[in-house]
Tab-separated table of C-alpha atoms in Angstrom:
chain	number	residue	atom	x	y	z
Q	1	UNK	CA	-0.063	-0.005	0.045
Q	2	UNK	CA	2.833	2.284	0.925
Q	3	UNK	CA	4.536	1.525	-2.563
Q	4	UNK	CA	1.326	2.571	-4.366
Q	5	UNK	CA	1.206	5.680	-2.608
Q	6	UNK	CA	4.698	6.529	-3.229
Q	7	UNK	CA	4.160	5.542	-6.976
Q	8	UNK	CA	0.990	7.838	-7.080
Q	9	UNK	CA	2.923	10.870	-5.602
Q	10	UNK	CA	5.761	10.401	-7.755
Q	11	UNK	CA	3.755	10.209	-10.912
Q	12	UNK	CA	1.797	13.404	-9.913
Q	13	UNK	CA	4.968	15.249	-9.129
Q	14	UNK	CA	6.443	14.162	-12.442
Q	15	UNK	CA	3.295	15.153	-14.210
Q	16	UNK	CA	3.859	18.687	-13.132
Q	17	UNK	CA	7.615	18.539	-13.341
Q	18	UNK	CA	8.373	17.638	-16.695
Q	19	UNK	CA	6.722	20.507	-18.455
Q	20	UNK	CA	8.494	22.728	-16.303
Q	21	UNK	CA	11.757	20.931	-17.055
Q	22	UNK	CA	11.297	20.954	-20.620
Q	23	UNK	CA	10.633	24.824	-20.441
Q	24	UNK	CA	13.609	25.279	-18.573
Q	25	UNK	CA	15.463	23.371	-21.022
Q	26	UNK	CA	14.239	25.180	-23.850
Q	27	UNK	CA	14.854	28.666	-21.984
Q	28	UNK	CA	18.504	27.541	-21.569
Q	29	UNK	CA	19.009	26.415	-25.053
Q	30	UNK	CA	17.768	29.846	-26.226
Q	31	UNK	CA	19.857	31.510	-23.819
Q	32	UNK	CA	22.913	29.300	-25.258
Q	33	UNK	CA	21.965	30.292	-28.900
Q	34	UNK	CA	21.631	34.057	-27.490
Q	35	UNK	CA	25.266	33.956	-26.176
Q	36	UNK	CA	26.674	31.909	-29.270
Q	37	UNK	CA	25.055	34.551	-31.447
Q	38	UNK	CA	26.445	37.652	-29.659
Q	39	UNK	CA	29.812	35.753	-29.184
Q	40	UNK	CA	30.284	35.733	-32.900
Q	41	UNK	CA	30.968	39.242	-32.626
Q	42	UNK	CA	33.829	38.710	-30.332
Q	43	UNK	CA	34.522	39.144	-26.540
Q	44	UNK	CA	33.336	42.653	-26.344
Q	45	UNK	CA	29.993	41.670	-27.360
Q	46	UNK	CA	29.735	38.969	-24.897
Q	47	UNK	CA	31.208	41.131	-22.147
Q	48	UNK	CA	28.418	43.653	-22.723
Q	49	UNK	CA	25.779	41.115	-22.046
Q	50	UNK	CA	27.835	39.544	-19.026
Q	51	UNK	CA	28.342	42.827	-17.195
Q	52	UNK	CA	24.319	43.356	-17.367
Q	53	UNK	CA	23.535	39.932	-16.283
Q	54	UNK	CA	23.624	40.335	-12.437
Q	55	UNK	CA	21.408	43.717	-12.423
Q	56	UNK	CA	18.882	41.803	-14.750
Q	57	UNK	CA	18.893	38.944	-12.278
Q	58	UNK	CA	18.404	41.458	-9.343
Q	59	UNK	CA	15.218	42.722	-10.767
Q	60	UNK	CA	14.073	39.237	-11.856
Q	61	UNK	CA	14.649	38.335	-8.104
Q	62	UNK	CA	12.149	40.942	-6.993
Q	63	UNK	CA	9.746	39.762	-9.479
Q	64	UNK	CA	10.038	36.230	-8.344
Q	65	UNK	CA	9.365	37.256	-4.734
Q	66	UNK	CA	6.192	39.041	-6.021
Q	67	UNK	CA	5.288	35.705	-7.827
Q	68	UNK	CA	5.971	33.701	-4.439
Q	69	UNK	CA	3.738	36.105	-2.630
Q	70	UNK	CA	0.734	35.289	-4.509
Q	71	UNK	CA	1.260	31.856	-6.060
Q	72	UNK	CA	1.876	30.329	-2.583
Q	73	UNK	CA	-1.694	31.909	-1.531
Q	74	UNK	CA	-3.252	30.763	-4.754
Q	75	UNK	CA	-1.731	27.033	-4.199
Q	76	UNK	CA	-3.240	27.134	-0.626
Q	77	UNK	CA	-6.756	28.302	-1.743
Q	78	UNK	CA	-6.742	25.713	-4.571
Q	79	UNK	CA	-5.818	23.048	-1.985
Q	80	UNK	CA	-8.426	24.206	0.426
Q	81	UNK	CA	-11.088	24.217	-2.461
Q	82	UNK	CA	-11.932	28.037	-1.989
Q	83	UNK	CA	-12.470	29.095	-5.522
Q	84	UNK	CA	-13.755	32.675	-4.486
Q	85	UNK	CA	-10.629	33.191	-2.671
Q	86	UNK	CA	-8.543	32.117	-5.670
Q	87	UNK	CA	-10.092	34.487	-7.852
Q	88	UNK	CA	-9.541	37.331	-5.455
Q	89	UNK	CA	-5.849	36.530	-5.338
Q	90	UNK	CA	-5.762	36.118	-9.099
Q	91	UNK	CA	-7.254	39.807	-9.428
Q	92	UNK	CA	-4.599	41.076	-6.953
Q	93	UNK	CA	-1.913	39.589	-9.142
Q	94	UNK	CA	-3.041	41.691	-11.780
Q	95	UNK	CA	-2.617	44.761	-9.879
Q	96	UNK	CA	0.892	43.581	-8.717
Q	97	UNK	CA	1.792	43.287	-12.377
Q	98	UNK	CA	0.658	46.682	-13.233
Q	99	UNK	CA	2.464	48.446	-10.306
Q	100	UNK	CA	5.628	46.254	-9.817
Q	101	UNK	CA	6.261	46.148	-13.617
Q	102	UNK	CA	6.003	50.017	-13.889
Q	103	UNK	CA	8.278	50.619	-10.967
Q	104	UNK	CA	10.833	48.047	-12.382
Q	105	UNK	CA	10.751	49.869	-15.766
Q	106	UNK	CA	11.150	53.321	-14.250
Q	107	UNK	CA	14.319	52.050	-12.036
Q	108	UNK	CA	16.145	50.321	-14.876
Q	109	UNK	CA	15.543	53.140	-17.362
Q	110	UNK	CA	16.961	55.729	-15.021
Q	111	UNK	CA	20.152	53.818	-14.137
Q	112	UNK	CA	21.041	52.411	-17.671
Q	113	UNK	CA	23.404	55.180	-18.448
Q	114	UNK	CA	25.490	54.618	-15.311
Q	115	UNK	CA	25.237	51.117	-13.872
Q	116	UNK	CA	27.440	49.137	-16.302
Q	117	UNK	CA	30.118	51.911	-15.640
Q	118	UNK	CA	29.698	51.105	-11.910
Q	119	UNK	CA	30.245	47.631	-12.465
Q	120	UNK	CA	33.674	48.271	-14.009
Q	121	UNK	CA	32.950	47.881	-17.586
Q	122	UNK	CA	35.861	48.873	-19.894
Q	123	UNK	CA	35.474	51.907	-22.075
Q	124	UNK	CA	35.397	49.862	-25.245
Q	125	UNK	CA	32.557	47.799	-24.011
Q	126	UNK	CA	30.739	50.456	-22.236
Q	127	UNK	CA	28.430	52.069	-25.111
Q	128	UNK	CA	27.164	48.316	-25.963
Q	129	UNK	CA	26.484	47.498	-22.293
Q	130	UNK	CA	24.404	50.690	-21.767
Q	131	UNK	CA	22.408	50.192	-25.047
Q	132	UNK	CA	21.778	46.270	-23.988
Q	133	UNK	CA	20.487	47.282	-20.659
Q	134	UNK	CA	18.240	50.322	-21.920
Q	135	UNK	CA	16.691	48.027	-24.580
Q	136	UNK	CA	16.188	44.880	-22.606
Q	137	UNK	CA	14.366	46.540	-19.843
Q	138	UNK	CA	11.854	48.281	-21.869
Q	139	UNK	CA	9.992	45.275	-21.533
Q	140	UNK	CA	9.756	45.112	-17.825
Q	141	UNK	CA	6.101	45.416	-17.350
Q	142	UNK	CA	5.738	42.189	-19.501
Q	143	UNK	CA	8.342	40.431	-17.873
Q	144	UNK	CA	6.506	41.133	-14.676
Q	145	UNK	CA	3.375	39.620	-16.148
Q	146	UNK	CA	5.471	36.522	-17.339
Q	147	UNK	CA	7.098	36.009	-13.948
Q	148	UNK	CA	4.113	36.423	-11.554
Q	149	UNK	CA	1.463	34.611	-13.659
Q	150	UNK	CA	3.649	31.837	-14.648
Q	151	UNK	CA	4.159	31.227	-10.762
Q	152	UNK	CA	0.281	31.360	-10.400
Q	153	UNK	CA	-0.467	29.115	-13.114
Q	154	UNK	CA	2.065	26.440	-11.888
Q	155	UNK	CA	0.684	26.566	-8.219
Q	156	UNK	CA	-2.582	26.005	-9.580
Q	157	UNK	CA	-1.223	22.631	-11.342
Q	158	UNK	CA	-0.917	23.983	-14.705
Q	159	UNK	CA	2.613	23.833	-15.904
Q	160	UNK	CA	1.948	23.325	-19.464
Q	161	UNK	CA	0.644	26.836	-20.380
Q	162	UNK	CA	3.855	28.397	-19.331
Q	163	UNK	CA	5.736	25.747	-21.407
Q	164	UNK	CA	3.696	26.403	-24.565
Q	165	UNK	CA	3.922	30.210	-24.298
Q	166	UNK	CA	7.686	30.500	-23.290
Q	167	UNK	CA	8.501	28.027	-25.942
Q	168	UNK	CA	7.044	30.111	-28.784
Q	169	UNK	CA	8.536	33.375	-27.000
Q	170	UNK	CA	11.934	31.614	-27.212
Q	171	UNK	CA	11.492	30.887	-30.863
Q	172	UNK	CA	10.651	34.465	-31.706
Q	173	UNK	CA	13.587	35.522	-29.612
Q	174	UNK	CA	15.824	33.586	-32.024
Q	175	UNK	CA	14.245	34.771	-35.149
Q	176	UNK	CA	14.509	38.324	-34.161
Q	177	UNK	CA	18.219	37.787	-33.096
Q	178	UNK	CA	19.024	36.852	-36.799
Q	179	UNK	CA	17.185	40.013	-37.854
Q	180	UNK	CA	18.514	42.446	-35.140
Q	181	UNK	CA	22.126	41.274	-34.190
Q	182	UNK	CA	23.639	40.857	-37.672
Q	183	UNK	CA	23.694	43.276	-40.766
Q	184	UNK	CA	21.979	42.562	-44.065
Q	185	UNK	CA	23.910	39.640	-45.768
Q	186	UNK	CA	23.805	37.043	-48.216
Q	187	UNK	CA	23.643	33.200	-47.899
Q	188	UNK	CA	23.568	30.501	-50.320
Q	189	UNK	CA	21.242	27.327	-49.843
Q	190	UNK	CA	21.282	24.616	-52.679
Q	191	UNK	CA	22.866	26.982	-55.273
Q	192	UNK	CA	20.383	29.733	-54.701
Q	193	UNK	CA	21.774	33.059	-53.205
Q	194	UNK	CA	19.327	34.629	-50.546
Q	195	UNK	CA	19.428	38.186	-49.164
Q	196	UNK	CA	18.964	37.837	-45.347
Q	197	UNK	CA	17.805	41.303	-43.906
Q	198	UNK	CA	19.430	42.609	-40.858
Q	199	UNK	CA	19.667	45.822	-38.531
Q	200	UNK	CA	23.224	45.211	-37.560
Q	201	UNK	CA	22.714	46.413	-34.025
Q	202	UNK	CA	25.075	43.535	-32.288
Q	203	UNK	CA	24.708	43.307	-28.559
Q	204	UNK	CA	22.039	46.069	-28.720
Q	205	UNK	CA	20.072	44.027	-31.303
Q	206	UNK	CA	20.189	40.946	-29.114
Q	207	UNK	CA	18.400	42.937	-26.185
Q	208	UNK	CA	15.797	44.277	-28.433
Q	209	UNK	CA	14.962	40.781	-29.814
Q	210	UNK	CA	14.840	39.600	-26.104
Q	211	UNK	CA	12.548	42.556	-25.453
Q	212	UNK	CA	9.986	41.644	-28.217
Q	213	UNK	CA	10.079	37.981	-27.095
Q	214	UNK	CA	9.221	38.782	-23.418
Q	215	UNK	CA	6.432	41.331	-24.213
Q	216	UNK	CA	4.965	38.444	-26.210
Q	217	UNK	CA	5.352	35.696	-23.617
Q	218	UNK	CA	3.992	38.162	-20.726
Q	219	UNK	CA	0.929	39.145	-22.636
Q	220	UNK	CA	-0.011	35.569	-23.133
Q	221	UNK	CA	0.726	34.510	-19.892
Q	222	UNK	CA	-1.380	37.359	-18.446
Q	223	UNK	CA	-4.524	36.315	-20.547
Q	224	UNK	CA	-4.018	32.642	-19.858
Q	225	UNK	CA	-3.900	33.541	-15.940
Q	226	UNK	CA	-7.242	35.569	-16.145
Q	227	UNK	CA	-8.994	32.856	-18.167
Q	228	UNK	CA	-8.346	29.546	-16.344
Q	229	UNK	CA	-11.518	27.942	-16.856
Q	230	UNK	CA	-14.958	28.315	-15.107
Q	231	UNK	CA	-13.508	27.896	-11.632
Q	232	UNK	CA	-11.185	30.547	-11.824
Q	233	UNK	CA	-12.021	32.959	-14.888
Q	234	UNK	CA	-11.845	36.455	-13.793
Q	235	UNK	CA	-13.244	39.389	-15.683
Q	236	UNK	CA	-11.981	43.075	-16.193
Q	237	UNK	CA	-15.489	44.578	-15.464
Q	238	UNK	CA	-14.905	42.875	-11.828
Q	239	UNK	CA	-13.813	44.892	-8.888
Q	240	UNK	CA	-9.827	45.336	-8.976
Q	241	UNK	CA	-9.510	47.404	-5.608
Q	242	UNK	CA	-6.499	46.435	-3.529
Q	243	UNK	CA	-7.463	43.877	-0.718
Q	244	UNK	CA	-5.205	44.464	2.050
Q	245	UNK	CA	-5.064	41.033	3.731
Q	246	UNK	CA	-3.886	39.583	0.436
Q	247	UNK	CA	-1.252	42.106	-0.266
Q	248	UNK	CA	-0.265	41.863	3.581
Q	249	UNK	CA	0.164	38.042	3.131
Q	250	UNK	CA	1.687	38.568	-0.264
Q	251	UNK	CA	4.429	40.996	1.345
Q	252	UNK	CA	4.802	38.469	4.374
Q	253	UNK	CA	5.621	35.589	1.772
Q	254	UNK	CA	7.429	37.442	-0.978
Q	255	UNK	CA	9.670	39.783	0.782
Q	256	UNK	CA	11.921	37.241	2.186
Q	257	UNK	CA	12.138	35.501	-1.201
Q	258	UNK	CA	12.848	38.896	-2.718
Q	259	UNK	CA	15.485	39.574	-0.330
Q	260	UNK	CA	16.914	36.255	-0.835
Q	261	UNK	CA	17.203	36.821	-4.507
Q	262	UNK	CA	18.414	40.388	-4.029
Q	263	UNK	CA	21.211	38.897	-1.503
Q	264	UNK	CA	22.091	36.266	-4.121
Q	265	UNK	CA	21.966	38.905	-7.066
Q	266	UNK	CA	23.882	41.508	-4.993
Q	267	UNK	CA	26.548	38.910	-4.248
Q	268	UNK	CA	26.775	38.311	-8.032
Q	269	UNK	CA	26.977	41.988	-8.822
Q	270	UNK	CA	30.015	42.120	-6.529
Q	271	UNK	CA	31.507	39.147	-8.130
Q	272	UNK	CA	30.835	40.430	-11.568
Q	273	UNK	CA	32.741	43.653	-10.533
Q	274	UNK	CA	35.511	41.248	-9.150
Q	275	UNK	CA	35.610	39.330	-12.396
Q	276	UNK	CA	35.463	42.471	-14.545
Q	277	UNK	CA	38.644	43.689	-12.642
Q	278	UNK	CA	40.223	40.675	-14.290
Q	279	UNK	CA	39.672	41.799	-17.867
Q	280	UNK	CA	37.398	41.302	-20.778
Q	281	UNK	CA	38.568	37.568	-21.524
Q	282	UNK	CA	37.713	36.546	-17.811
Q	283	UNK	CA	34.388	38.568	-18.003
Q	284	UNK	CA	33.385	36.794	-21.334
Q	285	UNK	CA	34.318	33.403	-20.063
Q	286	UNK	CA	32.531	33.966	-16.983
Q	287	UNK	CA	29.215	34.779	-18.840
Q	288	UNK	CA	29.701	31.602	-21.084
Q	289	UNK	CA	30.197	29.503	-18.316
Q	290	UNK	CA	27.254	30.912	-16.107
Q	291	UNK	CA	25.116	30.323	-19.284
Q	292	UNK	CA	26.101	26.833	-19.860
Q	293	UNK	CA	25.974	25.936	-16.161
Q	294	UNK	CA	21.976	26.402	-16.284
Q	295	UNK	CA	22.163	22.913	-18.162
Q	296	UNK	CA	22.913	21.418	-14.848
Q	297	UNK	CA	20.376	22.876	-12.388
Q	298	UNK	CA	17.574	23.456	-14.789
Q	299	UNK	CA	15.818	20.179	-13.780
Q	300	UNK	CA	15.771	21.413	-10.000
Q	301	UNK	CA	13.843	24.486	-11.138
Q	302	UNK	CA	11.234	22.505	-12.975
Q	303	UNK	CA	10.885	20.033	-10.028
Q	304	UNK	CA	10.751	22.905	-7.609
Q	305	UNK	CA	7.700	24.352	-9.575
Q	306	UNK	CA	5.794	21.163	-8.994
Q	307	UNK	CA	7.219	20.905	-5.368
Q	308	UNK	CA	5.924	24.163	-4.299
Q	309	UNK	CA	2.493	23.786	-5.901
Q	310	UNK	CA	2.028	20.273	-4.298
Q	311	UNK	CA	3.291	21.210	-0.875
Q	312	UNK	CA	1.066	24.436	-0.854
Q	313	UNK	CA	-1.798	22.667	-1.886
Q	314	UNK	CA	-1.325	20.039	0.830
Q	315	UNK	CA	-1.028	22.564	3.405
Q	316	UNK	CA	-4.192	24.330	2.058
Q	317	UNK	CA	-5.966	20.834	2.580
Q	318	UNK	CA	-4.473	20.450	6.062
Q	319	UNK	CA	-2.473	17.358	5.288
Q	320	UNK	CA	1.046	17.420	6.853
Q	321	UNK	CA	1.636	13.730	5.638
Q	322	UNK	CA	1.080	14.769	1.887
Q	323	UNK	CA	3.058	17.935	2.330
Q	324	UNK	CA	6.028	16.136	3.884
Q	325	UNK	CA	5.758	13.312	1.408
Q	326	UNK	CA	6.050	15.517	-1.618
Q	327	UNK	CA	8.665	17.907	-0.269
Q	328	UNK	CA	10.976	14.876	0.345
Q	329	UNK	CA	10.449	13.340	-2.789
Q	330	UNK	CA	10.895	16.554	-4.747
Q	331	UNK	CA	14.189	16.928	-3.195
Q	332	UNK	CA	15.466	13.358	-3.900
Q	333	UNK	CA	14.470	13.683	-7.462
Q	334	UNK	CA	16.070	17.038	-7.836
Q	335	UNK	CA	19.495	15.763	-6.201
Q	336	UNK	CA	19.729	12.732	-8.322
Q	337	UNK	CA	18.581	14.289	-11.676
Q	338	UNK	CA	21.084	17.143	-11.158
Q	339	UNK	CA	23.897	14.577	-10.352
Q	340	UNK	CA	23.132	12.947	-13.808
Q	341	UNK	CA	23.344	16.295	-15.553
Q	342	UNK	CA	26.571	17.573	-13.753
Q	343	UNK	CA	28.042	14.286	-14.916
Q	344	UNK	CA	27.120	14.954	-18.563
Q	345	UNK	CA	28.298	18.580	-18.201
Q	346	UNK	CA	31.757	17.673	-17.054
Q	347	UNK	CA	32.334	15.428	-20.015
Q	348	UNK	CA	31.010	17.908	-22.813
Q	349	UNK	CA	32.225	21.278	-21.241
Q	350	UNK	CA	34.914	22.070	-23.733
Q	351	UNK	CA	32.651	21.210	-26.589
Q	352	UNK	CA	29.996	22.953	-25.338
Q	353	UNK	CA	31.906	26.313	-24.415
Q	354	UNK	CA	33.466	26.109	-27.998
Q	355	UNK	CA	29.847	26.711	-29.376
Q	356	UNK	CA	29.532	30.004	-27.691
Q	357	UNK	CA	32.381	32.191	-28.634
Q	358	UNK	CA	35.057	32.364	-31.325
Q	359	UNK	CA	37.786	33.313	-29.163
Q	360	UNK	CA	39.585	29.974	-27.990
Q	361	UNK	CA	41.132	31.553	-24.963
Q	362	UNK	CA	37.481	32.464	-23.907
Q	363	UNK	CA	36.156	29.263	-24.423
Q	364	UNK	CA	38.859	27.328	-22.717
Q	365	UNK	CA	38.643	29.253	-19.463
Q	366	UNK	CA	35.075	28.765	-19.602
Q	367	UNK	CA	35.260	25.108	-19.742
Q	368	UNK	CA	37.581	24.983	-16.981
Q	369	UNK	CA	35.042	26.878	-14.688
Q	370	UNK	CA	32.437	24.471	-15.658
Q	371	UNK	CA	34.371	21.544	-14.364
Q	372	UNK	CA	35.047	23.339	-11.206
Q	373	UNK	CA	31.498	24.026	-10.410
Q	374	UNK	CA	29.584	20.601	-11.384
Q	375	UNK	CA	30.750	19.085	-8.054
Q	376	UNK	CA	28.421	21.463	-6.190
Q	377	UNK	CA	25.439	21.233	-8.553
Q	378	UNK	CA	23.573	18.405	-6.995
Q	379	UNK	CA	23.662	20.553	-3.732
Q	380	UNK	CA	22.528	23.496	-5.530
Q	381	UNK	CA	19.397	21.489	-6.701
Q	382	UNK	CA	18.739	20.629	-2.934
Q	383	UNK	CA	18.791	24.298	-2.017
Q	384	UNK	CA	16.446	25.086	-5.142
Q	385	UNK	CA	13.959	22.532	-4.269
Q	386	UNK	CA	14.019	22.515	-0.513
Q	387	UNK	CA	13.776	26.461	-0.437
Q	388	UNK	CA	10.590	26.038	-2.724
Q	389	UNK	CA	9.146	23.433	-0.630
Q	390	UNK	CA	9.710	25.445	2.478
Q	391	UNK	CA	8.074	28.434	0.939
Q	392	UNK	CA	5.058	26.378	0.089
Q	393	UNK	CA	4.881	25.401	3.589
Q	394	UNK	CA	4.948	29.207	4.698
Q	395	UNK	CA	8.535	28.914	5.991
Q	396	UNK	CA	9.893	31.620	3.995
Q	397	UNK	CA	12.266	33.084	6.339
Q	398	UNK	CA	14.960	30.265	6.322
Q	399	UNK	CA	15.998	30.372	2.810
Q	400	UNK	CA	16.446	34.153	3.090
Q	401	UNK	CA	18.819	33.811	6.330
Q	402	UNK	CA	20.692	30.979	4.613
Q	403	UNK	CA	21.362	32.778	1.322
Q	404	UNK	CA	22.306	35.934	3.221
Q	405	UNK	CA	24.640	34.176	5.428
Q	406	UNK	CA	26.120	31.751	2.761
Q	407	UNK	CA	26.656	34.400	-0.160
Q	408	UNK	CA	28.272	37.304	2.023
Q	409	UNK	CA	29.872	35.141	4.693
Q	410	UNK	CA	31.251	32.380	2.367
Q	411	UNK	CA	31.376	33.064	-1.280
Q	412	UNK	CA	32.385	36.873	-1.071
Q	413	UNK	CA	34.645	36.443	1.546
Q	414	UNK	CA	36.276	33.424	0.064
Q	415	UNK	CA	36.179	34.903	-3.663
Q	416	UNK	CA	38.139	38.078	-2.232
Q	417	UNK	CA	40.687	35.589	-0.605
Q	418	UNK	CA	41.198	33.313	-3.571
Q	419	UNK	CA	41.425	36.244	-6.394
Q	420	UNK	CA	43.282	38.804	-4.602
Q	421	UNK	CA	45.276	36.918	-1.982
Q	422	UNK	CA	45.932	33.443	-3.555
Q	423	UNK	CA	45.991	35.069	-7.047
Q	424	UNK	CA	43.709	32.236	-8.418
Q	425	UNK	CA	42.030	34.433	-11.059
Q	426	UNK	CA	38.610	33.367	-12.311
Q	427	UNK	CA	38.996	30.013	-10.898
Q	428	UNK	CA	39.126	31.570	-7.212
Q	429	UNK	CA	35.520	33.092	-7.719
Q	430	UNK	CA	34.171	29.797	-9.084
Q	431	UNK	CA	35.801	27.757	-6.288
Q	432	UNK	CA	34.119	30.018	-3.714
Q	433	UNK	CA	30.812	29.473	-5.566
Q	434	UNK	CA	31.178	25.855	-5.156
Q	435	UNK	CA	31.733	25.882	-1.476
Q	436	UNK	CA	28.403	28.318	-0.976
Q	437	UNK	CA	26.312	26.346	-3.125
Q	438	UNK	CA	27.107	22.859	-1.041
Q	439	UNK	CA	26.479	24.752	2.274
Q	440	UNK	CA	23.447	26.344	1.166
Q	441	UNK	CA	22.107	22.818	-0.091
Q	442	UNK	CA	22.908	20.875	3.152
Q	443	UNK	CA	21.257	23.527	5.349
Q	444	UNK	CA	17.939	23.851	3.248
Q	445	UNK	CA	17.855	20.129	3.289
Q	446	UNK	CA	18.225	19.717	6.944
Q	447	UNK	CA	15.731	22.427	7.639
Q	448	UNK	CA	13.121	20.454	5.595
Q	449	UNK	CA	14.184	17.157	7.206
Q	450	UNK	CA	13.590	18.876	10.855
Q	451	UNK	CA	9.854	19.587	10.236
Q	452	UNK	CA	9.921	22.742	11.697
Q	453	UNK	CA	7.933	24.153	8.812
Q	454	UNK	CA	4.800	22.229	10.009
Q	455	UNK	CA	4.702	24.435	13.144
Q	456	UNK	CA	4.903	27.416	11.046
Q	457	UNK	CA	2.110	26.374	8.578
Q	458	UNK	CA	-0.093	24.865	11.559
Q	459	UNK	CA	0.367	21.392	10.505
Q	460	UNK	CA	1.542	20.396	14.044
Q	461	UNK	CA	-1.714	20.708	15.665
Q	462	UNK	CA	-3.664	17.560	16.628
Q	463	UNK	CA	-6.383	18.029	14.056
Q	464	UNK	CA	-4.016	18.106	11.195
Q	465	UNK	CA	-3.909	15.132	9.106
């Protein structure tokens, strides 16, 4: 009987996980194509994208926090069978998209001219970096819609819609890259010469292409979110007045997640500045290795989306047994899946990085960084999945504290020591990251195993199932 229950849970977990894993895989593949297409322009083009990665991650971290704040509430309402409450949360999510998206847009546009310079961008790269950030962030309101409503859809158990829309948007991104990055050129196919139009905008063209695809994905996700069948469909004629209780709970749930992401991303900004001081080759190699690394941990993110949905719904239904079972199963699946992808990445690292840049010095250095980081990836997967399931059980502060302590107390301190003290160069940054990810994964896994989350979400009471 117990084996039947485990098989049933695993089947349900996998049904929700695989679309999210495929989605993450496609996003990563498009990111690879993006990096490779810009990499053809040389180290300067790659560096222009690289120096903006951390500031963009910082904004995405804020949007992730907002998504957590509303999606966890939504999963609880769905688990409890409270459709009226679910529709109220969806309406408040629309308001959040409008407000947060506009704020993020204004902040990025006001800082786009100076932020790359603050991060130590070289003079030959600076114009491209500024143009990239300014164009990319024009889509911020639609990026907000994509982040917030994809999280809400997944927590309702709908992981396929984000897959379909993001797949279409990624295909659009690749097409627009061809048209925006390169100048007009000719190509021969089966003896025929074709004229391929192009804007020749370089790194700025890659940003414009991304902005167009993000706008398409965000618009589609918002429409899908407000038209989720008869149970959860909402209408624009309905009242969208702010509801204090939902907003306050969203802040309680989402703020620690946003701070956690901000902590990580500010640390990444600090390390980016550190890497930038090592030169353009190191900065370009860092960007390529960071992009390629996503191949390792992307299954963990897909599994975490399913984990937070199932744990959140179990909490809403008042079942500690189901919440515990789903959280533990998700952690094991994420760890072993990522162990397999890490082994593959170790073997193909030189081949993979060689696809991204025409400079052999850059690709060789990036491959070395990948082979350093693969040993920590299974523990990174643990931190991703366990942090998500803890949030589903309303234990939102612990992942924040762990990220803060590990990023600034472990990674930054060790990176400074290894780069400037031991003179290990870029390898010092990645070795420090290795240790940080291992520490974070072990602590999050121990927290889930301790069961303290049950007290926080009220499942330690005698009447809980």
